[in-house]
Amino acid sequence: MNAEDLPKNVTIFEVGPRDGLQNESEFIPTDKKIEFINKLTDAGCRRIEVTSFVHPKWVPQMKDAKEVFSRINKKEGVVYNALIPNIRGLELAIDAGLKEVVTIMSSSESHNKKNINMSVDESLREIEEINKKAATFGVKVRSYIATSFGCPIEGYIDPEKVADIGAALESYGSYEISLGDTTGMANPMSAYSIPKLVRSKLKKSSLAVHYHRFNGMELANNLASLQAGITIFDGAAGGLGGCPYAPGATGNTATEIMVEMFERMGISTGIDIEKIKDCGSFAKSLCTLCHI
Ligand code: MG
């Protein structure tokens, strides 16, 4: 590949404190979560998904969302955001003082039903309402499309459907769309073609990719998406993560490995390699689910 064809800088969107930790069965002490986020900030991460404002009955691990957000060291220029499953989550996030939230839905009917108990159309309507309300508070909305590269229940997902959902989310006001490979089903061909197709349907929203681990293929997938013109990459320090409603779901792309890959290629991430490696080790020390 030609250096002139590639960007000089990329952005890493760190999801470890939320996507990485949310499925841990043992409650991780609030102080440890805060320490983890502060380490990520110190390593140079500029966009961090710190928690989720979801009912504690569904995700007890995130019951300390408000406290985590209020107590982390907030560095100027760093965006701290949180996942919200619905309008109620948005209200809690606004009340806690967040300026940016993240929505989630699947392109697969079956996975969406299992994950958030809504049809795809119901989710789209909910996210439209979330965007309307968020806009009145000056809160920005980023939106995940899970199972963008295949569904563990339905198998193949038509990329045109993913692109249509992306275009709908953009029309509601989501400023960024992130294509989630929820169970590590992407391969370098789809990791090239699907983001390229989705991006061709977007007018102004930026597009990110969110790959889950599959024996190292996630790095090849991130690289293929880079070649397709993507410059925003989701990762979790330590490769943490998984999904309780997606059988076989593995962790996210390990941020520290992705950062090292890009930096060795001469592409700047703005993140300190040694410090992000420390974050990865720290994340793994919190985690019993990850299988690295
Ligand atoms: Mg993930």
PDB file of C-alpha atoms and ligand atoms in Angstrom:
ATOM      1  CA  MET A   1       0.000   0.000   0.000  1.00  0.00           C
ATOM      2  CA  ASN A   2       1.037   3.534  -0.704  1.00  0.00           C
ATOM      3  CA  ALA A   3       1.625   6.003   2.134  1.00  0.00           C
ATOM      4  CA  GLU A   4       0.259   8.827  -0.053  1.00  0.00           C
ATOM      5  CA  ASP A   5      -3.077   7.028  -0.281  1.00  0.00           C
ATOM      6  CA  LEU A   6      -3.442   6.814   3.496  1.00  0.00           C
ATOM      7  CA  PRO A   7      -4.300   9.471   6.079  1.00  0.00           C
ATOM      8  CA  LYS A   8      -1.565  10.974   8.254  1.00  0.00           C
ATOM      9  CA  ASN A   9      -3.752  10.864  11.369  1.00  0.00           C
ATOM     10  CA  VAL A  10      -6.556   8.708  12.666  1.00  0.00           C
ATOM     11  CA  THR A  11      -8.879   9.003  15.643  1.00  0.00           C
ATOM     12  CA  ILE A  12      -9.320   6.243  18.175  1.00  0.00           C
ATOM     13  CA  PHE A  13     -12.673   6.092  19.953  1.00  0.00           C
ATOM     14  CA  GLU A  14     -12.050   4.277  23.237  1.00  0.00           C
ATOM     15  CA  VAL A  15     -14.957   2.128  24.444  1.00  0.00           C
ATOM     16  CA  GLY A  16     -13.252   0.072  27.165  1.00  0.00           C
ATOM     17  CA  PRO A  17     -14.879   1.609  30.247  1.00  0.00           C
ATOM     18  CA  ARG A  18     -18.364   0.966  28.814  1.00  0.00           C
ATOM     19  CA  ASP A  19     -18.341  -1.702  26.105  1.00  0.00           C
ATOM     20  CA  GLY A  20     -15.409  -3.441  27.735  1.00  0.00           C
ATOM     21  CA  LEU A  21     -16.621  -3.595  31.306  1.00  0.00           C
ATOM     22  CA  GLN A  22     -20.401  -3.725  31.011  1.00  0.00           C
ATOM     23  CA  ASN A  23     -20.667  -7.504  30.887  1.00  0.00           C
ATOM     24  CA  GLU A  24     -18.430  -8.220  33.835  1.00  0.00           C
ATOM     25  CA  SER A  25     -20.521 -10.240  36.254  1.00  0.00           C
ATOM     26  CA  GLU A  26     -18.653  -9.032  39.344  1.00  0.00           C
ATOM     27  CA  PHE A  27     -19.211  -5.371  40.122  1.00  0.00           C
ATOM     28  CA  ILE A  28     -16.040  -3.396  39.457  1.00  0.00           C
ATOM     29  CA  PRO A  29     -15.509  -0.778  42.179  1.00  0.00           C
ATOM     30  CA  THR A  30     -16.319   2.759  41.045  1.00  0.00           C
ATOM     31  CA  ASP A  31     -12.827   3.927  42.027  1.00  0.00           C
ATOM     32  CA  LYS A  32     -11.273   1.352  39.669  1.00  0.00           C
ATOM     33  CA  LYS A  33     -13.452   2.512  36.773  1.00  0.00           C
ATOM     34  CA  ILE A  34     -12.455   6.109  37.445  1.00  0.00           C
ATOM     35  CA  GLU A  35      -8.784   5.155  37.637  1.00  0.00           C
ATOM     36  CA  PHE A  36      -9.114   3.342  34.289  1.00  0.00           C
ATOM     37  CA  ILE A  37     -10.716   6.366  32.582  1.00  0.00           C
ATOM     38  CA  ASN A  38      -8.131   8.743  34.053  1.00  0.00           C
ATOM     39  CA  LYS A  39      -5.350   6.509  32.720  1.00  0.00           C
ATOM     40  CA  LEU A  40      -6.932   6.562  29.261  1.00  0.00           C
ATOM     41  CA  THR A  41      -7.128  10.345  29.355  1.00  0.00           C
ATOM     42  CA  ASP A  42      -3.499  10.510  30.450  1.00  0.00           C
ATOM     43  CA  ALA A  43      -2.489   8.178  27.589  1.00  0.00           C
ATOM     44  CA  GLY A  44      -3.859  10.694  25.092  1.00  0.00           C
ATOM     45  CA  CYS A  45      -7.280   9.229  24.279  1.00  0.00           C
ATOM     46  CA  ARG A  46      -9.460  12.112  23.150  1.00  0.00           C
ATOM     47  CA  ARG A  47     -12.809  10.362  22.849  1.00  0.00           C
ATOM     48  CA  ILE A  48     -13.836   7.985  25.604  1.00  0.00           C
ATOM     49  CA  GLU A  49     -17.129   6.167  26.163  1.00  0.00           C
ATOM     50  CA  VAL A  50     -17.094   6.198  29.937  1.00  0.00           C
ATOM     51  CA  THR A  51     -20.326   4.509  31.022  1.00  0.00           C
ATOM     52  CA  SER A  52     -23.934   3.749  30.152  1.00  0.00           C
ATOM     53  CA  PHE A  53     -27.121   5.318  31.489  1.00  0.00           C
ATOM     54  CA  VAL A  54     -29.181   2.150  31.406  1.00  0.00           C
ATOM     55  CA  HIS A  55     -31.552   0.696  34.005  1.00  0.00           C
ATOM     56  CA  PRO A  56     -29.448  -1.105  36.649  1.00  0.00           C
ATOM     57  CA  LYS A  57     -31.785  -4.093  36.373  1.00  0.00           C
ATOM     58  CA  TRP A  58     -30.453  -4.698  32.842  1.00  0.00           C
ATOM     59  CA  VAL A  59     -26.823  -3.687  33.283  1.00  0.00           C
ATOM     60  CA  PRO A  60     -25.976  -3.623  37.009  1.00  0.00           C
ATOM     61  CA  GLN A  61     -22.303  -3.015  36.210  1.00  0.00           C
ATOM     62  CA  MET A  62     -23.180   0.519  35.054  1.00  0.00           C
ATOM     63  CA  LYS A  63     -25.321   1.506  38.046  1.00  0.00           C
ATOM     64  CA  ASP A  64     -22.645   4.006  39.114  1.00  0.00           C
ATOM     65  CA  ALA A  65     -22.833   5.931  35.804  1.00  0.00           C
ATOM     66  CA  LYS A  66     -23.534   9.331  37.315  1.00  0.00           C
ATOM     67  CA  GLU A  67     -20.833   9.027  39.949  1.00  0.00           C
ATOM     68  CA  VAL A  68     -18.249   7.808  37.440  1.00  0.00           C
ATOM     69  CA  PHE A  69     -18.928  10.712  35.113  1.00  0.00           C
ATOM     70  CA  SER A  70     -18.900  13.300  37.891  1.00  0.00           C
ATOM     71  CA  ARG A  71     -15.629  12.109  39.447  1.00  0.00           C
ATOM     72  CA  ILE A  72     -13.347  11.449  36.459  1.00  0.00           C
ATOM     73  CA  ASN A  73     -10.641  13.980  35.658  1.00  0.00           C
ATOM     74  CA  LYS A  74     -11.997  15.829  32.652  1.00  0.00           C
ATOM     75  CA  LYS A  75      -9.272  17.112  30.400  1.00  0.00           C
ATOM     76  CA  GLU A  76      -9.987  19.956  28.054  1.00  0.00           C
ATOM     77  CA  GLY A  77     -10.369  18.807  24.484  1.00  0.00           C
ATOM     78  CA  VAL A  78     -11.370  15.281  25.497  1.00  0.00           C
ATOM     79  CA  VAL A  79     -14.938  14.184  24.814  1.00  0.00           C
ATOM     80  CA  TYR A  80     -16.455  11.904  27.439  1.00  0.00           C
ATOM     81  CA  ASN A  81     -19.637  10.245  26.320  1.00  0.00           C
ATOM     82  CA  ALA A  82     -22.035   7.547  27.471  1.00  0.00           C
ATOM     83  CA  LEU A  83     -24.263   4.961  25.883  1.00  0.00           C
ATOM     84  CA  ILE A  84     -27.988   5.496  26.281  1.00  0.00           C
ATOM     85  CA  PRO A  85     -30.563   2.850  25.333  1.00  0.00           C
ATOM     86  CA  ASN A  86     -33.586   5.165  25.172  1.00  0.00           C
ATOM     87  CA  ILE A  87     -35.063   8.603  26.005  1.00  0.00           C
ATOM     88  CA  ARG A  88     -34.921   7.874  29.723  1.00  0.00           C
ATOM     89  CA  GLY A  89     -31.195   7.198  29.418  1.00  0.00           C
ATOM     90  CA  LEU A  90     -30.786  10.483  27.566  1.00  0.00           C
ATOM     91  CA  GLU A  91     -32.572  12.336  30.373  1.00  0.00           C
ATOM     92  CA  LEU A  92     -30.261  10.773  32.960  1.00  0.00           C
ATOM     93  CA  ALA A  93     -27.204  11.609  30.863  1.00  0.00           C
ATOM     94  CA  ILE A  94     -28.302  15.231  30.416  1.00  0.00           C
ATOM     95  CA  ASP A  95     -29.006  15.471  34.138  1.00  0.00           C
ATOM     96  CA  ALA A  96     -25.483  14.173  34.811  1.00  0.00           C
ATOM     97  CA  GLY A  97     -24.027  16.883  32.556  1.00  0.00           C
ATOM     98  CA  LEU A  98     -22.963  14.920  29.474  1.00  0.00           C
ATOM     99  CA  LYS A  99     -22.495  16.809  26.223  1.00  0.00           C
ATOM    100  CA  GLU A 100     -22.409  13.769  23.992  1.00  0.00           C
ATOM    101  CA  VAL A 101     -24.303  10.459  24.026  1.00  0.00           C
ATOM    102  CA  VAL A 102     -24.214   7.266  21.997  1.00  0.00           C
ATOM    103  CA  THR A 103     -27.238   5.293  20.786  1.00  0.00           C
ATOM    104  CA  ILE A 104     -27.306   1.673  19.733  1.00  0.00           C
ATOM    105  CA  MET A 105     -29.468  -0.445  17.477  1.00  0.00           C
ATOM    106  CA  SER A 106     -28.874  -3.463  15.269  1.00  0.00           C
ATOM    107  CA  SER A 107     -29.423  -3.809  11.564  1.00  0.00           C
ATOM    108  CA  SER A 108     -30.732  -7.300  12.325  1.00  0.00           C
ATOM    109  CA  GLU A 109     -34.355  -7.607  13.514  1.00  0.00           C
ATOM    110  CA  SER A 110     -33.611 -10.677  15.654  1.00  0.00           C
ATOM    111  CA  HIS A 111     -30.546  -9.216  17.335  1.00  0.00           C
ATOM    112  CA  ASN A 112     -32.239  -5.883  17.935  1.00  0.00           C
ATOM    113  CA  LYS A 113     -35.197  -7.647  19.521  1.00  0.00           C
ATOM    114  CA  LYS A 114     -32.916  -9.696  21.777  1.00  0.00           C
ATOM    115  CA  ASN A 115     -30.580  -6.848  22.625  1.00  0.00           C
ATOM    116  CA  ILE A 116     -32.991  -3.962  23.204  1.00  0.00           C
ATOM    117  CA  ASN A 117     -36.424  -5.529  22.724  1.00  0.00           C
ATOM    118  CA  MET A 118     -37.454  -3.334  19.803  1.00  0.00           C
ATOM    119  CA  SER A 119     -37.955  -3.821  16.087  1.00  0.00           C
ATOM    120  CA  VAL A 120     -35.581  -1.988  13.775  1.00  0.00           C
ATOM    121  CA  ASP A 121     -38.335   0.527  12.942  1.00  0.00           C
ATOM    122  CA  GLU A 122     -39.101   1.094  16.621  1.00  0.00           C
ATOM    123  CA  SER A 123     -35.426   1.734  17.284  1.00  0.00           C
ATOM    124  CA  LEU A 124     -35.234   4.222  14.436  1.00  0.00           C
ATOM    125  CA  ARG A 125     -38.223   6.116  15.827  1.00  0.00           C
ATOM    126  CA  GLU A 126     -36.695   6.101  19.317  1.00  0.00           C
ATOM    127  CA  ILE A 127     -33.371   7.424  18.025  1.00  0.00           C
ATOM    128  CA  GLU A 128     -35.196  10.115  16.054  1.00  0.00           C
ATOM    129  CA  GLU A 129     -36.841  11.248  19.320  1.00  0.00           C
ATOM    130  CA  ILE A 130     -33.513  11.034  21.152  1.00  0.00           C
ATOM    131  CA  ASN A 131     -31.906  13.258  18.528  1.00  0.00           C
ATOM    132  CA  LYS A 132     -34.728  15.801  18.744  1.00  0.00           C
ATOM    133  CA  LYS A 133     -34.504  16.030  22.499  1.00  0.00           C
ATOM    134  CA  ALA A 134     -30.690  15.979  22.569  1.00  0.00           C
ATOM    135  CA  ALA A 135     -30.576  18.860  20.074  1.00  0.00           C
ATOM    136  CA  THR A 136     -32.672  21.048  22.354  1.00  0.00           C
ATOM    137  CA  PHE A 137     -30.034  20.557  25.059  1.00  0.00           C
ATOM    138  CA  GLY A 138     -27.086  20.988  22.694  1.00  0.00           C
ATOM    139  CA  VAL A 139     -26.080  17.363  23.215  1.00  0.00           C
ATOM    140  CA  LYS A 140     -24.417  15.557  20.309  1.00  0.00           C
ATOM    141  CA  VAL A 141     -25.463  12.055  19.293  1.00  0.00           C
ATOM    142  CA  ARG A 142     -23.251   9.285  17.943  1.00  0.00           C
ATOM    143  CA  SER A 143     -25.030   6.141  16.733  1.00  0.00           C
ATOM    144  CA  TYR A 144     -23.934   2.513  16.547  1.00  0.00           C
ATOM    145  CA  ILE A 145     -25.331   0.108  14.011  1.00  0.00           C
ATOM    146  CA  ALA A 146     -24.627  -3.299  15.534  1.00  0.00           C
ATOM    147  CA  THR A 147     -24.376  -6.468  13.427  1.00  0.00           C
ATOM    148  CA  SER A 148     -23.359  -4.373  10.412  1.00  0.00           C
ATOM    149  CA  PHE A 149     -21.136  -7.171   9.098  1.00  0.00           C
ATOM    150  CA  GLY A 150     -23.382 -10.124   9.890  1.00  0.00           C
ATOM    151  CA  CYS A 151     -25.662 -11.359  12.652  1.00  0.00           C
ATOM    152  CA  PRO A 152     -25.067 -14.373  14.897  1.00  0.00           C
ATOM    153  CA  ILE A 153     -28.774 -15.217  14.615  1.00  0.00           C
ATOM    154  CA  GLU A 154     -29.703 -14.246  11.068  1.00  0.00           C
ATOM    155  CA  GLY A 155     -26.342 -14.647   9.387  1.00  0.00           C
ATOM    156  CA  TYR A 156     -26.046 -12.449   6.296  1.00  0.00           C
ATOM    157  CA  ILE A 157     -27.202  -8.845   6.571  1.00  0.00           C
ATOM    158  CA  ASP A 158     -27.759  -6.912   3.354  1.00  0.00           C
ATOM    159  CA  PRO A 159     -25.213  -4.050   3.331  1.00  0.00           C
ATOM    160  CA  GLU A 160     -27.823  -1.875   1.590  1.00  0.00           C
ATOM    161  CA  LYS A 161     -29.981  -2.209   4.698  1.00  0.00           C
ATOM    162  CA  VAL A 162     -27.068  -1.078   6.867  1.00  0.00           C
ATOM    163  CA  ALA A 163     -26.531   1.879   4.523  1.00  0.00           C
ATOM    164  CA  ASP A 164     -30.230   2.804   4.654  1.00  0.00           C
ATOM    165  CA  ILE A 165     -30.159   2.748   8.463  1.00  0.00           C
ATOM    166  CA  GLY A 166     -27.028   4.912   8.414  1.00  0.00           C
ATOM    167  CA  ALA A 167     -28.720   7.437   6.133  1.00  0.00           C
ATOM    168  CA  ALA A 168     -31.808   7.479   8.380  1.00  0.00           C
ATOM    169  CA  LEU A 169     -29.686   8.069  11.496  1.00  0.00           C
ATOM    170  CA  GLU A 170     -27.922  10.911   9.726  1.00  0.00           C
ATOM    171  CA  SER A 171     -31.235  12.477   8.757  1.00  0.00           C
ATOM    172  CA  TYR A 172     -32.261  12.461  12.443  1.00  0.00           C
ATOM    173  CA  GLY A 173     -29.098  14.350  13.357  1.00  0.00           C
ATOM    174  CA  SER A 174     -26.585  11.713  14.495  1.00  0.00           C
ATOM    175  CA  TYR A 175     -23.258  13.375  13.726  1.00  0.00           C
ATOM    176  CA  GLU A 176     -21.355  10.104  13.560  1.00  0.00           C
ATOM    177  CA  ILE A 177     -22.295   6.530  12.703  1.00  0.00           C
ATOM    178  CA  SER A 178     -20.219   3.597  13.945  1.00  0.00           C
ATOM    179  CA  LEU A 179     -20.537   0.249  12.184  1.00  0.00           C
ATOM    180  CA  GLY A 180     -20.369  -2.505  14.783  1.00  0.00           C
ATOM    181  CA  ASP A 181     -19.050  -5.974  14.023  1.00  0.00           C
ATOM    182  CA  THR A 182     -20.756  -7.275  17.127  1.00  0.00           C
ATOM    183  CA  THR A 183     -19.521 -10.868  17.063  1.00  0.00           C
ATOM    184  CA  GLY A 184     -16.392 -10.667  14.939  1.00  0.00           C
ATOM    185  CA  MET A 185     -17.999 -11.770  11.659  1.00  0.00           C
ATOM    186  CA  ALA A 186     -16.321  -9.236   9.359  1.00  0.00           C
ATOM    187  CA  ASN A 187     -13.450 -10.089   7.060  1.00  0.00           C
ATOM    188  CA  PRO A 188     -11.103  -7.729   5.210  1.00  0.00           C
ATOM    189  CA  MET A 189     -13.313  -7.782   2.095  1.00  0.00           C
ATOM    190  CA  SER A 190     -16.493  -6.772   3.937  1.00  0.00           C
ATOM    191  CA  ALA A 191     -14.481  -4.422   6.152  1.00  0.00           C
ATOM    192  CA  TYR A 192     -13.535  -2.618   2.959  1.00  0.00           C
ATOM    193  CA  SER A 193     -16.775  -2.751   0.991  1.00  0.00           C
ATOM    194  CA  ILE A 194     -19.440  -2.143   3.665  1.00  0.00           C
ATOM    195  CA  PRO A 195     -17.973   1.060   5.177  1.00  0.00           C
ATOM    196  CA  LYS A 196     -17.343   2.298   1.628  1.00  0.00           C
ATOM    197  CA  LEU A 197     -20.972   1.694   0.678  1.00  0.00           C
ATOM    198  CA  VAL A 198     -22.349   3.263   3.865  1.00  0.00           C
ATOM    199  CA  ARG A 199     -20.103   6.293   3.483  1.00  0.00           C
ATOM    200  CA  SER A 200     -21.327   6.814  -0.075  1.00  0.00           C
ATOM    201  CA  LYS A 201     -24.852   7.245   1.348  1.00  0.00           C
ATOM    202  CA  LEU A 202     -23.877   9.779   4.013  1.00  0.00           C
ATOM    203  CA  LYS A 203     -23.797  13.492   3.252  1.00  0.00           C
ATOM    204  CA  LYS A 204     -22.165  14.946   6.335  1.00  0.00           C
ATOM    205  CA  SER A 205     -22.037  12.446   9.198  1.00  0.00           C
ATOM    206  CA  SER A 206     -18.655  10.890   9.860  1.00  0.00           C
ATOM    207  CA  LEU A 207     -18.280   7.121   9.817  1.00  0.00           C
ATOM    208  CA  ALA A 208     -16.403   4.912  12.274  1.00  0.00           C
ATOM    209  CA  VAL A 209     -15.805   1.167  12.475  1.00  0.00           C
ATOM    210  CA  HIS A 210     -16.073  -1.016  15.540  1.00  0.00           C
ATOM    211  CA  TYR A 211     -14.561  -4.473  15.148  1.00  0.00           C
ATOM    212  CA  HIS A 212     -14.641  -7.287  17.606  1.00  0.00           C
ATOM    213  CA  ARG A 213     -11.830  -9.766  17.987  1.00  0.00           C
ATOM    214  CA  PHE A 214     -11.604 -12.909  15.931  1.00  0.00           C
ATOM    215  CA  ASN A 215      -8.147 -14.452  16.217  1.00  0.00           C
ATOM    216  CA  GLY A 216      -6.439 -11.289  15.047  1.00  0.00           C
ATOM    217  CA  MET A 217      -8.649 -10.738  12.004  1.00  0.00           C
ATOM    218  CA  GLU A 218      -9.903  -7.552  13.656  1.00  0.00           C
ATOM    219  CA  LEU A 219      -6.592  -5.865  12.860  1.00  0.00           C
ATOM    220  CA  ALA A 220      -6.843  -6.857   9.217  1.00  0.00           C
ATOM    221  CA  ASN A 221     -10.400  -5.508   9.252  1.00  0.00           C
ATOM    222  CA  ASN A 222      -9.344  -2.166  10.706  1.00  0.00           C
ATOM    223  CA  LEU A 223      -6.603  -1.963   8.096  1.00  0.00           C
ATOM    224  CA  ALA A 224      -9.036  -2.764   5.269  1.00  0.00           C
ATOM    225  CA  SER A 225     -11.370  -0.028   6.512  1.00  0.00           C
ATOM    226  CA  LEU A 226      -8.447   2.401   6.654  1.00  0.00           C
ATOM    227  CA  GLN A 227      -7.821   1.629   2.984  1.00  0.00           C
ATOM    228  CA  ALA A 228     -11.509   2.257   2.315  1.00  0.00           C
ATOM    229  CA  GLY A 229     -11.079   5.786   3.685  1.00  0.00           C
ATOM    230  CA  ILE A 230     -12.190   5.342   7.300  1.00  0.00           C
ATOM    231  CA  THR A 231     -10.247   7.388   9.855  1.00  0.00           C
ATOM    232  CA  ILE A 232     -12.175   6.726  13.084  1.00  0.00           C
ATOM    233  CA  PHE A 233     -11.633   3.394  14.838  1.00  0.00           C
ATOM    234  CA  ASP A 234     -13.314   2.063  17.963  1.00  0.00           C
ATOM    235  CA  GLY A 235     -11.226   0.015  20.355  1.00  0.00           C
ATOM    236  CA  ALA A 236     -11.180  -1.144  23.959  1.00  0.00           C
ATOM    237  CA  ALA A 237      -7.967  -1.150  25.961  1.00  0.00           C
ATOM    238  CA  GLY A 238      -7.077  -4.747  26.784  1.00  0.00           C
ATOM    239  CA  GLY A 239      -9.450  -6.037  24.090  1.00  0.00           C
ATOM    240  CA  LEU A 240     -12.239  -6.179  26.639  1.00  0.00           C
ATOM    241  CA  GLY A 241     -15.873  -6.754  25.806  1.00  0.00           C
ATOM    242  CA  GLY A 242     -18.527  -9.145  24.644  1.00  0.00           C
ATOM    243  CA  CYS A 243     -22.289  -9.165  24.340  1.00  0.00           C
ATOM    244  CA  PRO A 244     -24.610 -11.190  26.580  1.00  0.00           C
ATOM    245  CA  TYR A 245     -27.248 -11.333  23.831  1.00  0.00           C
ATOM    246  CA  ALA A 246     -24.916 -12.380  21.037  1.00  0.00           C
ATOM    247  CA  PRO A 247     -23.726 -15.957  21.405  1.00  0.00           C
ATOM    248  CA  GLY A 248     -19.984 -16.241  20.882  1.00  0.00           C
ATOM    249  CA  ALA A 249     -19.338 -12.527  21.081  1.00  0.00           C
ATOM    250  CA  THR A 250     -15.702 -11.767  21.730  1.00  0.00           C
ATOM    251  CA  GLY A 251     -14.019  -8.624  22.978  1.00  0.00           C
ATOM    252  CA  ASN A 252     -13.368  -5.436  21.054  1.00  0.00           C
ATOM    253  CA  THR A 253     -10.258  -4.653  19.042  1.00  0.00           C
ATOM    254  CA  ALA A 254      -7.498  -4.047  21.614  1.00  0.00           C
ATOM    255  CA  THR A 255      -6.733  -0.336  21.449  1.00  0.00           C
ATOM    256  CA  GLU A 256      -3.068  -0.743  22.337  1.00  0.00           C
ATOM    257  CA  ILE A 257      -2.425  -3.178  19.478  1.00  0.00           C
ATOM    258  CA  MET A 258      -4.304  -1.005  16.991  1.00  0.00           C
ATOM    259  CA  VAL A 259      -2.402   2.101  18.142  1.00  0.00           C
ATOM    260  CA  GLU A 260       0.893   0.282  17.718  1.00  0.00           C
ATOM    261  CA  MET A 261      -0.085  -0.861  14.221  1.00  0.00           C
ATOM    262  CA  PHE A 262      -1.016   2.643  13.073  1.00  0.00           C
ATOM    263  CA  GLU A 263       2.001   4.285  14.691  1.00  0.00           C
ATOM    264  CA  ARG A 264       4.386   1.770  13.084  1.00  0.00           C
ATOM    265  CA  MET A 265       2.769   2.652   9.753  1.00  0.00           C
ATOM    266  CA  GLY A 266       3.587   6.316  10.392  1.00  0.00           C
ATOM    267  CA  ILE A 267      -0.057   7.202  11.031  1.00  0.00           C
ATOM    268  CA  SER A 268      -0.494   9.311  14.141  1.00  0.00           C
ATOM    269  CA  THR A 269      -3.113   8.398  16.747  1.00  0.00           C
ATOM    270  CA  GLY A 270      -2.115  11.039  19.313  1.00  0.00           C
ATOM    271  CA  ILE A 271      -1.910   8.238  21.876  1.00  0.00           C
ATOM    272  CA  ASP A 272       1.229   7.259  23.818  1.00  0.00           C
ATOM    273  CA  ILE A 273       2.024   3.619  23.061  1.00  0.00           C
ATOM    274  CA  GLU A 274       3.565   2.740  26.422  1.00  0.00           C
ATOM    275  CA  LYS A 275       0.788   4.430  28.367  1.00  0.00           C
ATOM    276  CA  ILE A 276      -1.965   2.759  26.355  1.00  0.00           C
ATOM    277  CA  LYS A 277      -0.256  -0.603  26.900  1.00  0.00           C
ATOM    278  CA  ASP A 278      -0.437   0.107  30.625  1.00  0.00           C
ATOM    279  CA  CYS A 279      -4.141   0.858  30.179  1.00  0.00           C
ATOM    280  CA  GLY A 280      -4.540  -2.502  28.448  1.00  0.00           C
ATOM    281  CA  SER A 281      -2.868  -4.337  31.329  1.00  0.00           C
ATOM    282  CA  PHE A 282      -4.924  -2.404  33.859  1.00  0.00           C
ATOM    283  CA  ALA A 283      -8.128  -3.194  31.941  1.00  0.00           C
ATOM    284  CA  LYS A 284      -7.299  -6.894  31.897  1.00  0.00           C
ATOM    285  CA  SER A 285      -6.668  -6.826  35.637  1.00  0.00           C
ATOM    286  CA  LEU A 286     -10.281  -5.645  36.089  1.00  0.00           C
ATOM    287  CA  CYS A 287     -11.686  -8.246  33.822  1.00  0.00           C
ATOM    288  CA  THR A 288     -12.584 -11.895  34.195  1.00  0.00           C
ATOM    289  CA  LEU A 289     -14.403 -12.191  30.868  1.00  0.00           C
ATOM    290  CA  CYS A 290     -11.635 -11.355  28.448  1.00  0.00           C
ATOM    291  CA  HIS A 291      -9.863 -14.304  26.912  1.00  0.00           C
ATOM    292  CA  ILE A 292      -6.627 -12.804  25.661  1.00  0.00           C
TER     293      ILE A 292
HETATM  294 MG    MG B   1     -18.093  -3.530  21.039  1.00  0.00          MG
END
